Short mmCIF file of C-alpha atoms in Angstrom, two decimals:
data_model
loop_
_atom_site.label_atom_id
_atom_site.label_comp_id
_atom_site.label_asym_id
_atom_site.label_seq_id
_atom_site.Cartn_x
_atom_site.Cartn_y
_atom_site.Cartn_z
CA MET A 1 -164.11 203.06 -159.23
CA ASN A 2 -163.43 202.01 -155.76
CA LYS A 3 -160.01 203.55 -154.19
CA GLU A 4 -158.24 201.45 -151.33
CA SER A 5 -154.80 202.27 -150.34
CA ASN A 6 -151.89 199.48 -149.53
CA PHE A 7 -151.58 196.44 -152.12
CA LEU A 8 -148.86 193.55 -151.53
CA HIS A 9 -148.41 190.28 -153.07
CA ASN A 10 -148.53 187.50 -150.73
CA GLN A 11 -148.87 184.50 -152.60
CA LYS A 12 -146.17 181.36 -152.96
CA ARG A 13 -144.91 180.81 -156.22
CA LYS A 14 -141.55 179.41 -157.45
CA THR A 15 -138.44 182.01 -156.99
CA ASN A 16 -137.07 181.20 -160.29
CA LYS A 17 -140.35 181.83 -162.31
CA LYS A 18 -141.89 185.25 -161.97
CA PRO A 19 -139.31 187.50 -160.01
CA PHE A 20 -141.94 190.38 -159.49
CA LEU A 21 -143.39 188.14 -157.09
CA GLN A 22 -140.62 187.71 -154.91
CA VAL A 23 -141.04 191.18 -154.22
CA GLY A 24 -144.35 190.94 -152.51
CA LEU A 25 -142.48 188.63 -150.47
CA PHE A 26 -139.92 190.10 -148.99
CA VAL A 27 -142.01 193.37 -147.97
CA ALA A 28 -144.50 190.88 -146.36
CA PHE A 29 -141.48 189.56 -143.95
CA LEU A 30 -140.47 193.20 -143.76
CA SER A 31 -143.54 193.65 -142.40
CA LEU A 32 -144.18 190.90 -140.07
CA LEU A 33 -140.98 191.45 -138.55
CA ALA A 34 -142.28 195.23 -138.00
CA ALA A 35 -145.51 193.51 -136.28
CA VAL A 36 -143.32 191.55 -134.11
CA PHE A 37 -141.17 194.55 -133.54
CA TYR A 38 -143.70 197.02 -132.32
CA THR A 39 -145.84 194.78 -130.07
CA GLY A 40 -142.90 193.55 -128.39
CA GLN A 41 -144.16 189.58 -129.12
CA PRO A 42 -144.41 186.93 -131.58
CA THR A 43 -147.47 186.49 -133.63
CA ASP A 44 -148.55 183.49 -132.74
CA GLU A 45 -148.39 184.76 -129.02
CA LEU A 46 -150.49 187.87 -129.92
CA ALA A 47 -153.23 185.23 -131.93
CA ALA A 48 -153.86 183.84 -128.40
CA ALA A 49 -153.30 186.76 -126.36
CA SER A 50 -156.14 188.76 -124.94
CA PRO A 51 -156.67 192.47 -126.33
CA GLN A 52 -155.16 194.11 -123.39
CA GLN A 53 -152.16 191.78 -124.07
CA ALA A 54 -152.32 192.13 -127.16
CA ALA A 55 -151.62 195.87 -126.90
CA PRO A 56 -148.99 196.88 -124.34
CA HIS A 57 -148.57 200.52 -123.41
CA GLY A 58 -146.99 202.42 -126.23
CA ALA A 59 -146.87 199.45 -129.00
CA PHE A 60 -148.98 200.10 -132.03
CA ASP A 61 -152.21 197.82 -132.71
CA LEU A 62 -151.33 195.03 -135.08
CA ILE A 63 -154.21 195.11 -138.00
CA ALA A 64 -155.15 191.96 -140.28
CA PRO A 65 -154.02 192.86 -143.86
CA HIS A 66 -156.88 192.95 -146.33
CA LEU A 67 -156.05 189.77 -148.65
CA LYS A 68 -157.56 189.33 -152.02
CA TYR A 69 -156.27 187.90 -155.34
CA GLY A 70 -153.19 186.55 -152.94
CA PHE A 71 -152.08 189.92 -152.16
CA ALA A 72 -152.43 191.84 -148.92
CA LEU A 73 -153.97 195.07 -149.97
CA ASP A 74 -151.67 197.38 -147.85
CA THR A 75 -149.59 199.94 -149.93
CA PHE A 76 -151.09 200.04 -153.04
CA GLU A 77 -153.80 202.19 -154.35
CA VAL A 78 -156.53 199.81 -155.94
CA TYR A 79 -159.11 200.50 -158.44
CA GLU A 80 -162.07 198.25 -159.27
CA GLY A 81 -164.61 197.82 -162.42
CA ASN A 82 -166.36 196.18 -164.57
CA ILE A 83 -165.27 195.49 -168.24
CA GLN A 84 -167.90 197.80 -170.58
CA ASN A 85 -168.67 197.49 -173.98
CA ASN A 86 -166.28 198.12 -176.67
CA VAL A 87 -163.69 198.95 -173.90
CA PHE A 88 -159.95 197.13 -174.84
CA LEU A 89 -157.26 196.90 -172.38
CA SER A 90 -155.23 199.48 -173.78
CA ASP A 91 -158.51 201.61 -173.02
CA LEU A 92 -158.46 200.41 -169.49
CA LEU A 93 -154.55 200.92 -169.07
CA SER A 94 -154.05 204.08 -170.91
CA ASP A 95 -155.88 205.97 -168.03
CA TYR A 96 -153.62 204.48 -165.41
CA ASN A 97 -150.33 205.89 -166.91
CA VAL A 98 -149.43 202.95 -169.21
CA ASP A 99 -147.72 203.53 -172.52
CA TYR A 100 -148.53 201.65 -175.49
CA VAL A 101 -145.40 199.81 -175.76
CA LEU A 102 -145.94 198.32 -172.22
CA ILE A 103 -149.51 197.74 -173.37
CA ASP A 104 -148.33 195.88 -176.37
CA GLN A 105 -145.53 193.78 -174.77
CA LEU A 106 -148.26 192.97 -172.12
CA ALA A 107 -151.00 191.47 -174.59
CA ARG A 108 -147.95 189.32 -176.90
CA ASN A 109 -145.73 187.61 -173.48
CA SER A 110 -148.99 186.78 -171.81
CA LYS A 111 -151.12 185.09 -174.68
CA GLU A 112 -150.40 181.96 -173.68
CA VAL A 113 -151.90 182.14 -170.15
CA PHE A 114 -154.73 184.39 -171.42
CA ASP A 115 -155.50 186.50 -174.87
CA VAL A 116 -156.73 189.59 -173.52
CA ARG A 117 -158.83 189.97 -176.87
CA ASN A 118 -160.96 187.81 -174.80
CA LEU A 119 -162.07 190.31 -171.80
CA ARG A 120 -165.44 189.78 -171.56
CA VAL A 121 -168.43 192.81 -171.00
CA GLY A 122 -169.27 192.55 -167.53
CA ARG A 123 -166.45 190.56 -165.79
CA PRO A 124 -164.51 192.47 -162.90
CA TYR A 125 -161.18 193.76 -163.21
CA THR A 126 -158.71 195.39 -160.74
CA ILE A 127 -155.78 197.94 -161.47
CA LEU A 128 -153.29 198.47 -158.69
CA SER A 129 -150.45 201.08 -158.49
CA LYS A 130 -147.47 201.85 -155.84
CA ASP A 131 -147.38 205.21 -157.08
CA THR A 132 -150.12 206.91 -159.46
CA THR A 133 -147.39 209.01 -161.01
CA GLN A 134 -145.51 206.45 -161.96
CA GLY A 135 -148.69 204.15 -163.81
CA ALA A 136 -150.24 201.03 -162.81
CA ASP A 137 -148.04 198.04 -161.94
CA TYR A 138 -150.73 195.15 -162.05
CA PHE A 139 -153.77 193.97 -164.13
CA ILE A 140 -156.02 191.14 -162.30
CA TYR A 141 -159.18 189.93 -164.29
CA GLU A 142 -161.20 187.39 -163.52
CA PRO A 143 -162.68 185.48 -166.75
CA SER A 144 -165.10 183.65 -164.26
CA VAL A 145 -166.03 182.96 -161.07
CA PHE A 146 -163.57 179.99 -160.62
CA LYS A 147 -160.40 181.67 -161.43
CA TYR A 148 -158.25 185.20 -162.02
CA VAL A 149 -155.21 186.26 -163.88
CA VAL A 150 -152.57 188.60 -162.40
CA PHE A 151 -150.92 190.61 -165.34
CA ASP A 152 -147.34 192.14 -164.14
CA ILE A 153 -147.61 195.43 -166.59
CA HIS A 154 -143.46 195.85 -166.31
CA SER A 155 -142.29 192.67 -166.70
CA GLY A 156 -145.15 191.53 -168.90
CA TYR A 157 -145.71 188.40 -166.91
CA ALA A 158 -149.31 186.87 -166.52
CA GLU A 159 -150.35 184.08 -164.09
CA GLU A 160 -153.49 182.33 -164.00
CA VAL A 161 -154.45 181.57 -159.95
CA LYS A 162 -157.99 178.79 -159.45
CA TYR A 163 -160.00 180.03 -156.16
CA PRO A 164 -160.05 177.28 -154.21
CA VAL A 165 -163.13 175.64 -154.79
CA GLU A 166 -165.32 173.78 -151.56
CA THR A 167 -168.00 171.27 -152.44
CA ARG A 168 -171.08 170.64 -150.23
CA ILE A 169 -173.87 168.12 -150.50
CA GLN A 170 -177.11 169.75 -151.00
CA THR A 171 -180.32 168.19 -151.09
CA ALA A 172 -183.93 169.62 -152.86
CA ALA A 173 -187.50 168.86 -153.06
CA GLY A 174 -190.29 169.91 -154.92
CA VAL A 175 -193.80 169.79 -156.57
CA ILE A 176 -194.66 171.41 -159.75
CA HIS A 177 -196.91 174.16 -159.57
CA SER A 178 -196.83 175.25 -163.20
CA SER A 179 -193.37 173.91 -165.14
CA LEU A 180 -190.10 172.12 -163.85
CA TRP A 181 -188.30 175.77 -164.81
CA ASN A 182 -190.72 177.71 -162.78
CA THR A 183 -190.91 175.70 -160.06
CA MET A 184 -186.83 175.39 -159.51
CA THR A 185 -185.88 178.78 -160.68
CA ASP A 186 -188.93 180.81 -158.49
CA ASN A 187 -187.35 179.34 -155.62
CA GLY A 188 -183.80 180.01 -156.31
CA LEU A 189 -182.26 177.00 -157.86
CA SER A 190 -180.11 177.89 -160.86
CA TYR A 191 -180.68 177.03 -164.40
CA GLU A 192 -177.73 174.58 -164.16
CA LEU A 193 -179.07 172.76 -161.62
CA THR A 194 -182.12 172.26 -163.48
CA ALA A 195 -180.75 172.04 -166.66
CA LEU A 196 -178.52 168.73 -164.95
CA MET A 197 -181.76 167.30 -163.56
CA GLU A 198 -183.41 167.25 -167.30
CA ASP A 199 -180.31 165.52 -168.47
CA VAL A 200 -180.41 162.76 -165.83
CA PHE A 201 -184.05 161.88 -166.55
CA ALA A 202 -183.77 163.04 -170.55
CA TRP A 203 -183.99 159.38 -171.78
CA SER A 204 -186.92 158.10 -169.48
CA ILE A 205 -189.19 161.11 -168.83
CA ASP A 206 -190.50 163.74 -171.53
CA PHE A 207 -190.46 167.06 -169.58
CA HIS A 208 -193.11 168.70 -172.21
CA HIS A 209 -195.74 166.36 -170.30
CA ILE A 210 -194.86 166.90 -166.93
CA GLN A 211 -197.87 167.74 -164.85
CA THR A 212 -198.92 169.69 -161.52
CA ASN A 213 -198.23 167.72 -158.64
CA ASP A 214 -195.02 165.85 -160.13
CA LYS A 215 -192.52 165.91 -157.86
CA PHE A 216 -188.90 165.77 -157.29
CA LYS A 217 -185.97 165.09 -155.16
CA LEU A 218 -182.21 165.80 -155.69
CA ILE A 219 -179.06 164.95 -153.85
CA TYR A 220 -176.21 167.12 -155.63
CA GLU A 221 -173.11 168.83 -155.07
CA GLU A 222 -172.23 172.82 -154.42
CA GLN A 223 -169.70 174.72 -155.45
CA LEU A 224 -168.30 177.35 -153.07
CA ILE A 225 -165.74 179.76 -153.48
CA GLU A 226 -164.95 181.91 -149.65
CA GLY A 227 -168.27 180.36 -148.59
CA LYS A 228 -170.32 181.86 -151.33
CA PRO A 229 -172.18 179.33 -153.82
CA VAL A 230 -170.80 179.60 -157.47
CA GLY A 231 -171.92 176.87 -159.22
CA VAL A 232 -173.37 173.28 -158.98
CA GLY A 233 -171.22 170.50 -159.25
CA LYS A 234 -172.67 166.72 -160.43
CA ILE A 235 -176.12 165.49 -159.07
CA LYS A 236 -175.09 162.19 -157.37
CA SER A 237 -178.86 161.22 -156.99
CA ALA A 238 -182.48 162.12 -157.75
CA TYR A 239 -186.23 161.16 -158.15
CA PHE A 240 -189.05 162.14 -160.05
CA GLN A 241 -192.62 161.25 -159.95
CA ASN A 242 -194.44 161.83 -163.10
CA SER A 243 -197.93 160.97 -163.51
CA GLY A 244 -197.65 158.65 -160.73
CA ASN A 245 -194.86 156.79 -161.72
CA GLY A 246 -191.62 157.23 -159.54
CA TYR A 247 -187.98 157.24 -161.24
CA TYR A 248 -184.86 156.89 -159.29
CA ALA A 249 -181.13 157.57 -161.11
CA PHE A 250 -178.00 156.91 -159.30
CA HIS A 251 -174.87 158.04 -159.93
CA PHE A 252 -172.33 154.97 -160.14
CA GLU A 253 -168.86 155.34 -161.46
CA ASN A 254 -166.00 152.51 -161.31
CA THR A 255 -163.15 151.66 -164.02
CA LYS A 256 -165.95 150.59 -166.38
CA HIS A 257 -168.54 153.15 -165.76
CA ALA A 258 -169.35 156.35 -165.44
CA GLY A 259 -173.17 157.39 -165.33
CA PHE A 260 -176.55 157.03 -163.80
CA PHE A 261 -178.31 153.80 -163.63
CA ASP A 262 -181.70 152.95 -162.06
CA GLN A 263 -182.96 150.92 -158.84
CA GLU A 264 -182.55 147.69 -161.18
CA ALA A 265 -178.70 148.81 -162.63
CA ARG A 266 -179.79 149.45 -166.05
CA PRO A 267 -178.27 152.41 -167.45
CA MET A 268 -180.50 155.77 -167.79
CA LYS A 269 -179.30 156.39 -170.95
CA LYS A 270 -180.79 154.85 -173.46
CA ALA A 271 -180.29 154.64 -177.33
CA PHE A 272 -183.01 157.68 -177.89
CA LEU A 273 -183.23 160.79 -176.53
CA LYS A 274 -186.97 161.94 -176.10
CA SER A 275 -186.40 165.31 -177.35
CA PRO A 276 -183.83 167.01 -179.92
CA VAL A 277 -184.15 170.11 -177.91
CA LYS A 278 -184.14 171.28 -174.53
CA TYR A 279 -186.71 173.70 -172.89
CA SER A 280 -189.07 173.78 -175.45
CA ARG A 281 -192.72 173.05 -175.87
CA ILE A 282 -194.30 170.57 -178.31
CA SER A 283 -196.52 172.80 -180.59
CA SER A 284 -197.92 170.23 -182.74
CA ARG A 285 -198.38 166.57 -182.84
CA TYR A 286 -197.86 163.97 -185.27
CA ASN A 287 -200.91 164.08 -186.91
CA LEU A 288 -202.45 162.19 -190.30
CA ARG A 289 -204.95 165.07 -190.47
CA ARG A 290 -203.30 168.18 -189.20
CA PHE A 291 -204.85 171.49 -190.74
CA HIS A 292 -201.11 172.99 -192.20
CA PRO A 293 -201.10 176.99 -190.99
CA VAL A 294 -198.96 177.93 -194.12
CA LEU A 295 -200.77 175.64 -197.35
CA LYS A 296 -204.10 176.37 -195.53
CA ARG A 297 -205.54 172.76 -195.89
CA ARG A 298 -205.16 169.62 -194.74
CA ARG A 299 -201.86 167.67 -194.95
CA PRO A 300 -200.72 164.47 -192.92
CA HIS A 301 -198.04 165.99 -190.43
CA LEU A 302 -195.73 163.18 -189.85
CA GLY A 303 -193.30 164.71 -187.09
CA THR A 304 -193.52 166.48 -183.88
CA ASP A 305 -193.00 170.31 -183.19
CA TYR A 306 -190.90 171.74 -180.93
CA ALA A 307 -191.10 175.51 -180.65
CA ALA A 308 -188.32 177.28 -178.81
CA PRO A 309 -186.51 180.35 -179.35
CA ARG A 310 -184.65 181.01 -182.50
CA GLY A 311 -181.18 179.98 -182.35
CA THR A 312 -181.54 177.23 -179.57
CA PRO A 313 -179.25 174.35 -180.19
CA ILE A 314 -180.50 171.12 -181.79
CA TYR A 315 -179.32 167.70 -180.89
CA ALA A 316 -178.84 164.29 -182.37
CA VAL A 317 -181.30 161.90 -180.57
CA ALA A 318 -178.69 158.89 -181.14
CA ASP A 319 -175.56 157.96 -182.49
CA GLY A 320 -175.36 157.91 -186.42
CA VAL A 321 -174.17 159.30 -189.50
CA VAL A 322 -175.31 162.24 -191.18
CA THR A 323 -176.73 161.52 -194.94
CA LYS A 324 -178.29 164.75 -195.66
CA ALA A 325 -177.79 168.07 -194.77
CA SER A 326 -179.31 170.23 -197.03
CA ARG A 327 -182.47 172.92 -197.85
CA THR A 328 -185.58 172.65 -199.63
CA ARG A 329 -188.62 174.99 -200.08
CA GLY A 330 -190.69 173.09 -197.75
CA ASN A 331 -188.03 171.44 -195.03
CA GLY A 332 -185.54 174.80 -195.47
CA ASN A 333 -182.81 173.87 -193.83
CA TYR A 334 -182.72 169.98 -192.70
CA VAL A 335 -180.46 167.10 -191.22
CA LYS A 336 -180.90 163.57 -191.76
CA ILE A 337 -179.28 161.09 -189.33
CA LYS A 338 -179.17 157.50 -190.12
CA HIS A 339 -178.68 155.53 -186.56
CA ASP A 340 -178.72 152.14 -188.03
CA LYS A 341 -180.53 149.45 -190.22
CA VAL A 342 -183.79 150.37 -188.70
CA TYR A 343 -184.20 154.21 -187.46
CA GLN A 344 -183.13 157.45 -188.88
CA THR A 345 -184.09 160.89 -187.52
CA GLN A 346 -184.89 164.04 -189.86
CA TYR A 347 -184.92 168.02 -188.30
CA LEU A 348 -186.38 170.47 -190.47
CA HIS A 349 -186.62 174.52 -190.22
CA MET A 350 -183.37 174.98 -188.69
CA GLN A 351 -181.61 178.42 -188.76
CA ARG A 352 -178.38 177.24 -189.84
CA PHE A 353 -176.35 174.02 -189.18
CA ALA A 354 -173.85 173.49 -186.82
CA LYS A 355 -170.15 173.55 -187.68
CA GLY A 356 -168.74 170.75 -189.25
CA ILE A 357 -172.24 168.69 -189.99
CA ARG A 358 -171.96 167.69 -193.35
CA PRO A 359 -173.07 164.41 -195.49
CA GLY A 360 -170.95 161.04 -194.37
CA ILE A 361 -170.00 162.92 -190.38
CA HIS A 362 -170.63 160.57 -187.58
CA VAL A 363 -172.42 162.16 -184.71
CA ARG A 364 -172.83 161.34 -180.95
CA GLN A 365 -175.82 161.39 -179.20
CA GLY A 366 -176.66 164.76 -177.61
CA GLN A 367 -174.29 166.64 -180.22
CA VAL A 368 -175.14 169.79 -181.35
CA ILE A 369 -176.13 169.48 -185.16
CA GLY A 370 -177.84 172.69 -186.19
CA TYR A 371 -179.84 175.83 -184.21
CA VAL A 372 -183.86 176.35 -184.24
CA GLY A 373 -185.05 178.45 -186.86
CA SER A 374 -187.95 179.20 -189.19
CA THR A 375 -186.91 178.44 -192.70
CA GLY A 376 -188.90 176.53 -195.08
CA LEU A 377 -192.68 176.19 -194.69
CA ALA A 378 -192.89 177.31 -191.22
CA THR A 379 -194.96 179.95 -189.16
CA GLY A 380 -192.28 180.63 -186.40
CA PRO A 381 -189.06 179.75 -185.01
CA HIS A 382 -189.04 175.56 -183.93
CA VAL A 383 -187.56 172.13 -185.17
CA CYS A 384 -190.01 169.52 -186.98
CA PHE A 385 -188.79 165.99 -185.80
CA ARG A 386 -189.57 163.23 -187.82
CA PHE A 387 -188.58 159.74 -186.87
CA TRP A 388 -188.22 157.07 -189.29
CA LYS A 389 -188.90 153.15 -188.88
CA HIS A 390 -187.46 150.84 -191.32
CA GLY A 391 -188.00 153.65 -194.09
CA LYS A 392 -191.63 154.76 -192.80
CA GLN A 393 -192.34 157.84 -190.71
CA VAL A 394 -194.03 156.81 -187.15
CA ASN A 395 -194.46 158.86 -184.10
CA HIS A 396 -191.49 158.43 -181.95
CA LEU A 397 -193.45 159.49 -178.78
CA ARG A 398 -195.43 155.57 -179.20
CA GLU A 399 -192.55 153.91 -180.06
CA ASN A 400 -191.12 151.35 -177.73
CA LEU A 401 -187.48 151.88 -178.47
CA PRO A 402 -184.71 149.52 -177.54
CA PRO A 403 -183.13 149.11 -174.50
CA PRO A 404 -179.62 149.79 -173.78
CA ASP A 405 -177.06 147.05 -172.59
CA PRO A 406 -177.24 146.01 -169.05
CA MET A 407 -174.62 146.35 -166.33
CA PRO A 408 -172.47 143.51 -166.18
CA VAL A 409 -173.36 141.03 -163.26
CA GLU A 410 -169.75 141.27 -161.73
CA ASP A 411 -170.20 145.07 -161.16
CA ILE A 412 -174.02 144.86 -159.57
CA PRO A 413 -172.71 144.04 -155.93
CA ALA A 414 -170.81 147.78 -155.86
CA PHE A 415 -173.83 149.55 -157.25
CA GLU A 416 -176.08 148.01 -155.16
CA LYS A 417 -173.83 149.43 -152.06
CA THR A 418 -173.58 152.68 -153.68
CA ARG A 419 -177.53 152.43 -154.67
CA ASP A 420 -178.70 151.71 -151.26
CA ALA A 421 -177.21 154.86 -149.57
CA TYR A 422 -178.07 157.41 -151.86
CA LYS A 423 -181.98 155.73 -151.77
CA ALA A 424 -181.83 155.86 -148.09
CA GLN A 425 -181.02 159.81 -148.13
CA LEU A 426 -183.30 160.20 -150.84
CA ASP A 427 -185.87 158.62 -148.93
CA ILE A 428 -185.85 160.94 -146.07
CA ILE A 429 -186.04 163.80 -148.06
CA ARG A 430 -189.62 165.18 -147.45
CA PHE A 431 -191.52 166.55 -150.10
CA PRO A 432 -193.48 170.32 -149.02
CA ASP A 433 -196.54 170.56 -147.80
CA ASN A 434 -197.43 173.56 -150.14
CA ALA A 435 -196.55 173.11 -153.81
CA GLN A 436 -193.62 175.19 -153.31
CA LEU A 437 -189.91 174.34 -153.59
CA ALA A 438 -187.88 173.07 -150.46
CA VAL A 439 -183.86 172.99 -150.02
CA GLN A 440 -182.29 171.67 -147.49
CA LYS A 441 -178.58 171.06 -146.75
CA ILE A 442 -176.93 168.22 -145.32
CA GLN A 443 -174.05 169.08 -143.16
CA GLY A 444 -170.41 167.76 -144.48
CA ASP A 445 -168.30 167.85 -147.25
CA ALA A 446 -169.25 166.42 -150.61
CA ASP A 447 -168.18 162.81 -149.14
CA ALA A 448 -170.57 162.93 -146.82
CA ILE A 449 -172.91 160.75 -148.68
CA SER A 450 -170.96 159.50 -151.48
CA GLY A 451 -168.07 158.41 -148.75
CA SER A 452 -170.27 156.10 -147.29
CA SER A 453 -171.39 154.08 -150.65
CA ARG A 454 -167.97 152.90 -151.10
#
């Protein structure tokens, strides 16, 4: 634990909502008066004065308070740490002279704001105390990088506060040297951004077949708190070159549309996803003369096997109705979905079904229907994906699947304006020469590019 002195709340809140916050404002006001008294001039003048002017003979230097969580850390003991395994709120606060009656009251009163049973291992917390002999006064917990919760131990009130998030436009370009994930993560880009790019092109590119020297460009939102990157927002536009073919994707949104479209204003989202699992590899293809690894004999393999870690989510590749969610000796746990009069899909060897998946349930494209396992005749964790057309199993990778509905003609001019602005930005991003990822920043806020397209 680290000890810091001097704690004072200094955040604006309604005076009729939480009385304990008014105390911080009152003491902050007294501190301001004291600062003016000792320096002999208003604080606004101090800010503009030179060092010699700001500290006349006999006056105290004005020291800026240390602000965190909306408080000035100036008059309290501060203890910081991270939630440990099998540690509860009562364990934390009892070490700081807080009796169990107050802890129970705090847990009950704050339940609607944050349930203290949901403290997560590794997340940071801060305990604040005016007088260590009288027990802690505040407990502050960060459930995520985007917010924190202030608990007033004595009153039992709690308040969730969201950090101000700044959004900036970033660009990235890369040349694949081994895999998309390795290329991006080896150069400091997040799994989150990689997954978002896969989502953009999920209907156009089979990421199990990307090749060395495939290329990509991205324009995306980076989220920052207090100047530090904390996450990724939306991808605004993207380009991916796969096996010599180039694919553009532009995000467009109005009252009728919200999604990605190609250069011809066709939706990127197709009727069927290319794969039922992410971050996987094809371990066995559709093959009428495949040698079965368990039965040790040649037997037609009428599906495509996607190997992935046990527990990996399995997604419905299109909207449809679940016709079977059952188990057999060969298939293990499996789900079958009817999409329309022509197409059905089947997902075998699941570890378990997703919650609520049963016959008769309607599922949406991309909805989790189960998790990768090795039930049935399987040598390792994977999903055997089978694709049915007019009642016959076919190789889905060779199917020319139906296109989505086009954008209405009346919306195309607005889209073209957005497309042209994004494409101009993408086209000036240069690929790196050494097959390593290049990351560049566009100065300005999140509207720097998108604003020009409106």
